[in-house]
Amino acid sequence: MPDLIVIGAGLSGLALARAAAGRGAEVVVLEARARIGGRVLSHRTEAGAYDLGPAWVWPAIQPRIARAVHAAGLALIEQAEAGGFIYQDQAGRTQRLPHGFAQEPPSLRITGGIGALVEAVATGLAPGVVRLEHAVRRIALTGSGVAVAAETRSGPMTLHAARAALALPPRLIGGIEIAPALPPSVQAALAVVPGWMAGQAKALALYDRPFWRDAGLSGSAFSQAGPLGELHDASLPGAAEAALFGFFSWPPALRVARRAALPELIARQFGTLFGAEAGRPREVIIQDWATEPFTATEADHANGNAHPDYRPIALPAPWGERITLAGAEMAPEFGGYLEGALAAAEAAVIA
Ligand SMILES: Cc1cc2nc3c(=O)[nH]c(=O)nc-3n(C[C@H](O)[C@H](O)[C@H](O)COP(=O)(O)OP(=O)(O)OC[C@H]3O[C@@H](n4cnc5c(N)ncnc54)[C@H](O)[C@@H]3O)c2cc1C
């Protein structure tokens, strides 16, 4: 019987599994999706990896990310922000400003994408520890620990362990039957915690070259017209191609309703913001996290853009003696961020 079953193979669950295994625990990680990474996902081309989930880290103020990037031997890229900035008003009119908002400390990306960091953390786990396509549906407290039931391709399975750790957005815990049931006050406390960016979506446009730089533009823009609200250069240094990306300002319901037209609408918006050539991307890739059942719930569709003040939640006895909560939203600091995912893992392994 394993000592610990970690539910969720995002950065937090993988880091927790790795830390627990490092302390000699026998660990199993159950992951619902057919891939690791959770909200970390890249679009790959021959030139490299573009992040469709998190892209930025701030190692100057995020010690765990700094250590993990260093341990993985990964290089950092400064977000390209130099040059003119475009503002688009509600009527679609554009205005060129000399520069955008200075980021302090600067936002950095990771060569190979954030996925490279996740892969590096997972590589430290023994083969067979991470079990993909295991969607956990029930956790029961037993006399000696927990019984975790999951749906797999080959049918339902149950695994027993001394403890379980839930490393997923807190609202998703409501979709897992916990027996005996958590007190209503605890269920309610979990249900109000938004998954950070879980209701968001990103669009990536690929081009042959970063032509906007010829015009002295940074590739950054802010739009009140949509579909995209905040845009940036996503190009990979030295690559034989270039890219722009944007976060949607349109809410999830509108994105779904206009799904078929989105690539065309997005190309048109890029063209309006950065010139005719930007209106002819080689490819537009859209990743809508709000439609992913293992990231977002219906409640996350109404998430605002303001960063919530995340606080860790500990389950009361008897659940708390067997079930620990991890995941970025349970972080003691940097809640919601990748640094928070690591901080929550660190706190959970000590708990
Ligand atoms: C568009 C976007 C942009 C972002 N930008 C940034 C950024 O620039 N910088 C930053 O620091 N952070 C950013 N974030 C936040 C960042 O993605 C998260 O902090 C981090 O990925 C959370 O990791 P996690 O392991 O806690 O959760 P997740 O990555 O959500 O992992 C949870 C895992 O649990 C699995 N799971 C869910 N339910 C079950 C179940 N029932 N059974 C088994 N497995 C289950 C999921 O499939 C998933 O793999 C962004 C997020 C998004 C969506």
XYZ file of C-alpha atoms and ligand atoms in Angstrom:
404
model
C 0.000 0.000 0.000
C 1.468 3.414 -0.985
C 2.038 6.007 1.709
C 0.557 8.805 -0.365
C -1.778 9.184 -3.328
C -1.433 12.595 -4.983
C -4.461 13.592 -7.051
C -3.468 15.876 -9.938
C -0.232 15.925 -11.961
C 0.031 19.675 -12.384
C 3.173 21.431 -11.187
C 1.972 21.312 -7.582
C 1.086 17.615 -7.502
C 4.292 16.612 -9.257
C 6.446 18.744 -6.943
C 4.649 17.305 -3.924
C 5.107 13.732 -5.176
C 8.765 14.395 -5.860
C 9.357 15.895 -2.394
C 7.492 13.061 -0.660
C 9.377 10.419 -2.670
C 12.598 12.215 -1.791
C 11.740 11.672 1.880
C 11.354 7.961 1.246
C 7.572 7.784 0.854
C 5.979 5.413 -1.627
C 3.882 7.710 -3.827
C 1.340 7.316 -6.617
C 0.044 10.261 -8.668
C -3.385 9.927 -10.268
C -4.028 12.315 -13.151
C -7.356 12.625 -14.976
C -5.957 13.920 -18.268
C -3.874 11.943 -20.764
C -0.943 14.298 -20.075
C 0.833 15.881 -17.125
C 1.023 19.631 -16.527
C -2.599 20.630 -15.856
C -2.859 24.334 -16.679
C 0.677 24.179 -18.130
C 0.403 23.406 -21.843
C 2.523 24.266 -24.869
C 1.919 24.488 -28.583
C 4.970 22.944 -30.226
C 6.445 23.786 -33.601
C 9.849 22.917 -35.079
C 11.124 26.191 -33.591
C 10.121 25.438 -30.011
C 7.289 25.619 -27.492
C 4.723 28.404 -26.989
C 2.839 28.521 -23.705
C -0.945 28.325 -23.926
C -1.286 28.376 -20.135
C 1.170 30.150 -17.823
C 4.122 31.752 -19.589
C 5.724 34.088 -17.079
C 7.840 33.622 -13.986
C 9.521 36.168 -11.738
C 12.531 34.340 -10.257
C 13.866 37.574 -8.708
C 11.020 37.409 -6.180
C 10.010 33.733 -6.516
C 12.656 31.628 -4.775
C 11.120 28.206 -5.450
C 10.742 28.922 -9.170
C 14.322 30.261 -9.233
C 15.600 27.039 -7.614
C 13.505 24.768 -9.851
C 14.598 26.553 -13.053
C 18.219 26.376 -11.938
C 17.975 22.681 -10.940
C 16.426 21.865 -14.317
C 19.207 23.756 -16.123
C 16.687 25.825 -18.080
C 17.389 29.210 -19.663
C 15.209 32.276 -19.116
C 13.995 34.713 -21.767
C 13.047 38.294 -20.977
C 9.575 39.186 -22.261
C 10.016 41.469 -25.306
C 8.389 44.790 -24.380
C 10.624 47.358 -26.089
C 8.905 49.581 -28.631
C 5.568 51.187 -29.264
C 2.389 50.040 -27.535
C -1.072 49.970 -29.113
C -4.260 50.949 -27.313
C -7.604 50.030 -28.879
C -10.790 51.674 -27.561
C -14.287 50.175 -27.400
C -15.110 51.451 -30.880
C -12.052 49.644 -32.264
C -10.007 52.817 -32.878
C -6.284 52.379 -32.246
C -3.719 54.731 -30.804
C 0.051 54.230 -30.719
C 1.770 55.054 -27.434
C 5.568 55.346 -27.068
C 5.775 52.436 -24.620
C 3.660 50.046 -22.542
C 3.594 49.422 -18.814
C 7.051 48.678 -17.404
C 7.052 45.364 -15.485
C 9.131 45.388 -12.329
C 10.593 42.837 -11.855
C 10.406 41.945 -15.557
C 8.321 38.983 -16.668
C 10.529 36.118 -17.818
C 9.699 33.088 -19.928
C 11.406 29.710 -19.891
C 13.133 28.256 -22.953
C 11.156 25.172 -23.890
C 8.083 26.668 -22.219
C 6.798 26.171 -18.690
C 6.228 22.577 -19.807
C 9.988 22.056 -19.738
C 9.951 22.872 -16.022
C 7.060 20.492 -15.394
C 8.842 17.749 -17.351
C 11.990 18.285 -15.304
C 10.063 17.911 -12.042
C 8.306 14.773 -13.338
C 11.566 13.244 -14.560
C 12.623 12.935 -10.936
C 9.807 10.454 -10.275
C 10.260 6.720 -10.775
C 8.540 5.180 -13.819
C 4.946 4.148 -13.080
C 4.433 6.661 -10.269
C 2.292 8.946 -12.458
C -0.822 7.225 -13.758
C -2.540 9.158 -16.542
C -6.237 8.931 -17.415
C -7.171 8.205 -13.804
C -10.010 10.603 -12.984
C -10.586 10.437 -9.235
C -14.295 10.288 -8.373
C -14.355 9.267 -4.681
C -12.150 9.385 -1.610
C -13.286 7.402 1.430
C -11.672 7.449 4.844
C -11.005 3.865 5.916
C -9.809 2.335 9.172
C -6.193 2.537 8.085
C -6.117 5.438 5.628
C -7.948 6.306 2.414
C -9.559 4.418 -0.469
C -9.322 6.440 -3.677
C -11.603 5.422 -6.529
C -10.849 6.533 -10.081
C -12.276 6.042 -13.556
C -9.768 4.690 -16.036
C -9.924 3.593 -19.683
C -10.243 0.018 -18.499
C -12.982 0.765 -15.961
C -13.137 1.825 -12.322
C -10.273 1.080 -9.934
C -9.660 1.682 -6.235
C -6.310 2.280 -4.622
C -5.603 2.314 -0.892
C -2.992 4.472 0.831
C -2.198 5.949 4.216
C -2.937 9.481 2.969
C -4.149 11.449 -0.037
C -3.284 14.934 -1.260
C -5.554 16.911 -3.569
C -3.435 19.105 -5.873
C -6.122 20.690 -8.033
C -8.206 23.858 -8.211
C -10.349 23.837 -5.021
C -13.683 24.094 -6.843
C -12.971 20.750 -8.548
C -12.929 19.079 -5.130
C -16.713 19.575 -5.103
C -16.894 17.108 -8.017
C -15.197 14.362 -5.985
C -17.341 12.408 -3.518
C -15.657 12.457 -0.131
C -16.950 9.890 2.373
C -17.907 10.764 5.006
C -18.964 14.069 3.433
C -17.050 17.202 4.394
C -18.982 19.599 6.660
C -21.124 22.017 4.569
C -19.054 24.992 5.833
C -15.850 23.414 4.453
C -17.527 22.532 1.158
C -18.730 26.139 0.898
C -15.257 27.511 1.721
C -13.738 25.432 -1.112
C -16.496 26.299 -3.585
C -15.845 30.038 -3.390
C -12.132 29.805 -4.266
C -11.673 30.642 -7.970
C -9.166 28.602 -9.935
C -6.666 31.277 -10.964
C -7.162 32.036 -14.671
C -9.392 28.956 -14.938
C -12.024 30.960 -16.823
C -9.402 32.468 -19.166
C -8.387 31.649 -22.721
C -5.377 32.458 -24.863
C -4.921 32.868 -28.612
C -1.555 32.433 -30.318
C -0.825 33.656 -33.852
C 2.208 32.348 -35.738
C 4.055 34.343 -38.422
C 7.158 33.914 -40.538
C 8.942 36.862 -38.924
C 8.421 39.558 -36.231
C 7.542 42.293 -38.780
C 5.984 44.510 -36.053
C 9.508 45.187 -34.763
C 10.378 46.806 -38.144
C 7.694 49.383 -37.331
C 9.181 49.917 -33.853
C 6.295 48.093 -32.157
C 6.729 45.844 -29.125
C 3.866 43.532 -30.047
C 2.094 44.581 -26.845
C -1.394 46.033 -26.918
C -4.410 46.637 -24.730
C -7.842 46.451 -26.286
C -11.298 47.344 -25.055
C -12.866 46.078 -28.282
C -11.969 42.373 -28.129
C -12.025 39.465 -28.723
C -8.520 39.799 -27.181
C -7.894 42.231 -24.338
C -4.169 42.082 -23.577
C -1.605 41.119 -26.206
C 2.141 40.474 -26.220
C 5.009 39.221 -28.342
C 5.417 35.452 -27.901
C 8.386 35.001 -30.257
C 11.199 32.626 -29.387
C 14.673 34.209 -29.561
C 16.613 33.147 -32.657
C 13.675 31.182 -34.093
C 12.912 31.164 -37.819
C 9.333 32.231 -37.039
C 7.561 34.708 -34.784
C 4.430 34.823 -32.671
C 1.980 37.109 -30.922
C -0.444 36.048 -28.229
C -3.400 37.539 -26.441
C -5.673 36.904 -23.471
C -9.354 37.096 -24.320
C -11.470 39.911 -22.942
C -14.592 38.152 -24.190
C -16.278 36.038 -21.497
C -16.497 32.222 -21.841
C -20.130 32.168 -23.084
C -19.361 34.583 -25.926
C -16.219 32.618 -26.855
C -18.272 29.427 -27.107
C -21.076 31.095 -29.067
C -18.616 32.591 -31.593
C -16.145 29.656 -31.572
C -16.242 28.948 -35.315
C -15.621 32.605 -36.199
C -12.871 33.206 -33.610
C -9.764 32.469 -35.740
C -10.985 34.936 -38.367
C -11.990 37.579 -35.784
C -8.652 37.234 -34.022
C -6.647 37.527 -37.233
C -8.647 40.650 -38.050
C -7.941 42.130 -34.610
C -4.200 41.445 -34.946
C -4.344 43.177 -38.346
C -6.084 46.226 -36.891
C -3.567 46.466 -34.062
C -0.278 45.674 -35.784
C -0.824 46.208 -39.503
C -2.054 44.222 -42.531
C 0.666 41.543 -42.293
C -0.494 40.715 -38.753
C -3.936 40.012 -40.191
C -2.505 37.074 -42.146
C -1.106 34.674 -39.522
C 0.180 31.314 -40.677
C -1.920 29.718 -37.951
C -4.115 30.763 -35.000
C -4.204 28.452 -31.986
C -6.900 28.941 -29.329
C -6.783 27.377 -25.878
C -9.956 27.944 -23.862
C -9.402 26.838 -20.272
C -13.010 27.570 -19.295
C -14.156 24.582 -21.378
C -11.735 22.153 -19.687
C -13.564 20.135 -17.004
C -10.310 19.278 -15.198
C -9.457 22.987 -14.842
C -12.637 25.027 -14.604
C -16.133 24.749 -13.199
C -19.205 26.750 -14.231
C -18.486 29.120 -11.323
C -15.064 29.946 -12.820
C -16.780 31.361 -15.913
C -17.595 34.414 -13.833
C -14.057 34.837 -12.450
C -12.923 38.446 -12.550
C -9.496 39.639 -13.613
C -8.512 40.729 -10.104
C -6.117 38.368 -8.362
C -7.920 36.754 -5.378
C -6.335 36.870 -1.941
C -5.726 33.118 -1.686
C -5.436 31.543 1.780
C -4.573 27.908 2.535
C -7.479 25.781 3.797
C -6.827 22.829 6.105
C -9.511 20.161 6.369
C -10.748 19.546 9.933
C -10.433 16.164 11.721
C -10.952 13.402 10.822
C -10.446 14.336 7.118
C -7.422 16.533 7.760
C -5.496 13.638 9.293
C -5.687 11.761 5.973
C -6.342 14.328 3.244
C -4.072 17.300 2.574
C -4.915 20.122 0.201
C -2.235 21.393 -2.198
C -2.386 23.173 -5.577
C -1.551 26.781 -6.380
C -4.755 28.113 -4.774
C -3.743 26.622 -1.382
C -0.365 28.349 -1.297
C 0.802 30.228 1.791
C 2.261 32.829 -0.594
C 2.013 33.592 -4.332
C -1.402 31.905 -4.332
C -2.598 31.093 -7.845
C 0.848 31.374 -9.416
C 3.372 28.707 -10.399
C 5.457 29.793 -7.401
C 2.334 29.196 -5.308
C 1.952 25.709 -6.811
C 5.461 24.926 -5.525
C 4.865 26.655 -2.176
C 1.668 24.647 -1.588
C 3.516 21.423 -2.448
C 6.246 22.315 0.030
C 3.699 23.059 2.770
C 1.766 19.850 2.038
C 4.803 17.582 2.273
C 5.650 19.011 5.679
C 2.017 18.716 6.872
C -4.123 31.131 -19.312
C -3.340 31.050 -18.022
C -2.250 31.871 -17.826
C -1.533 31.812 -16.635
N -0.423 32.594 -16.522
C 0.386 32.437 -15.462
C 1.672 33.052 -15.447
O 2.067 33.724 -16.413
N 2.450 32.858 -14.341
C 2.043 32.102 -13.276
O 2.794 31.980 -12.306
N 0.840 31.452 -13.292
C 0.013 31.598 -14.354
N -1.152 30.887 -14.423
C -1.511 30.035 -13.284
C -0.762 28.676 -13.327
O -1.170 27.994 -14.480
C -1.075 27.867 -12.073
O -0.559 28.532 -10.942
C -0.455 26.463 -12.045
O -0.383 25.871 -13.297
C -1.268 25.636 -11.071
O -0.702 24.345 -10.923
P -1.456 23.276 -10.033
O -0.652 22.044 -10.103
O -1.776 23.858 -8.711
O -2.878 23.084 -10.734
P -3.244 22.475 -12.213
O -2.173 22.818 -13.182
O -4.624 22.934 -12.511
O -3.200 20.920 -11.958
C -4.277 20.198 -11.434
C -4.248 18.813 -12.041
O -5.294 18.022 -11.461
C -5.872 17.245 -12.479
N -7.210 16.857 -12.036
C -8.311 17.637 -11.899
N -9.343 16.899 -11.435
C -8.887 15.641 -11.268
C -9.469 14.420 -10.809
N -10.752 14.353 -10.429
N -8.700 13.293 -10.768
C -7.403 13.336 -11.140
N -6.789 14.470 -11.600
C -7.525 15.603 -11.639
C -5.879 18.163 -13.689
O -6.032 17.454 -14.889
C -4.508 18.825 -13.556
O -3.513 18.096 -14.219
C -1.908 30.921 -15.595
C -3.008 30.071 -15.800
C -3.704 30.127 -17.009
C -4.868 29.179 -17.226
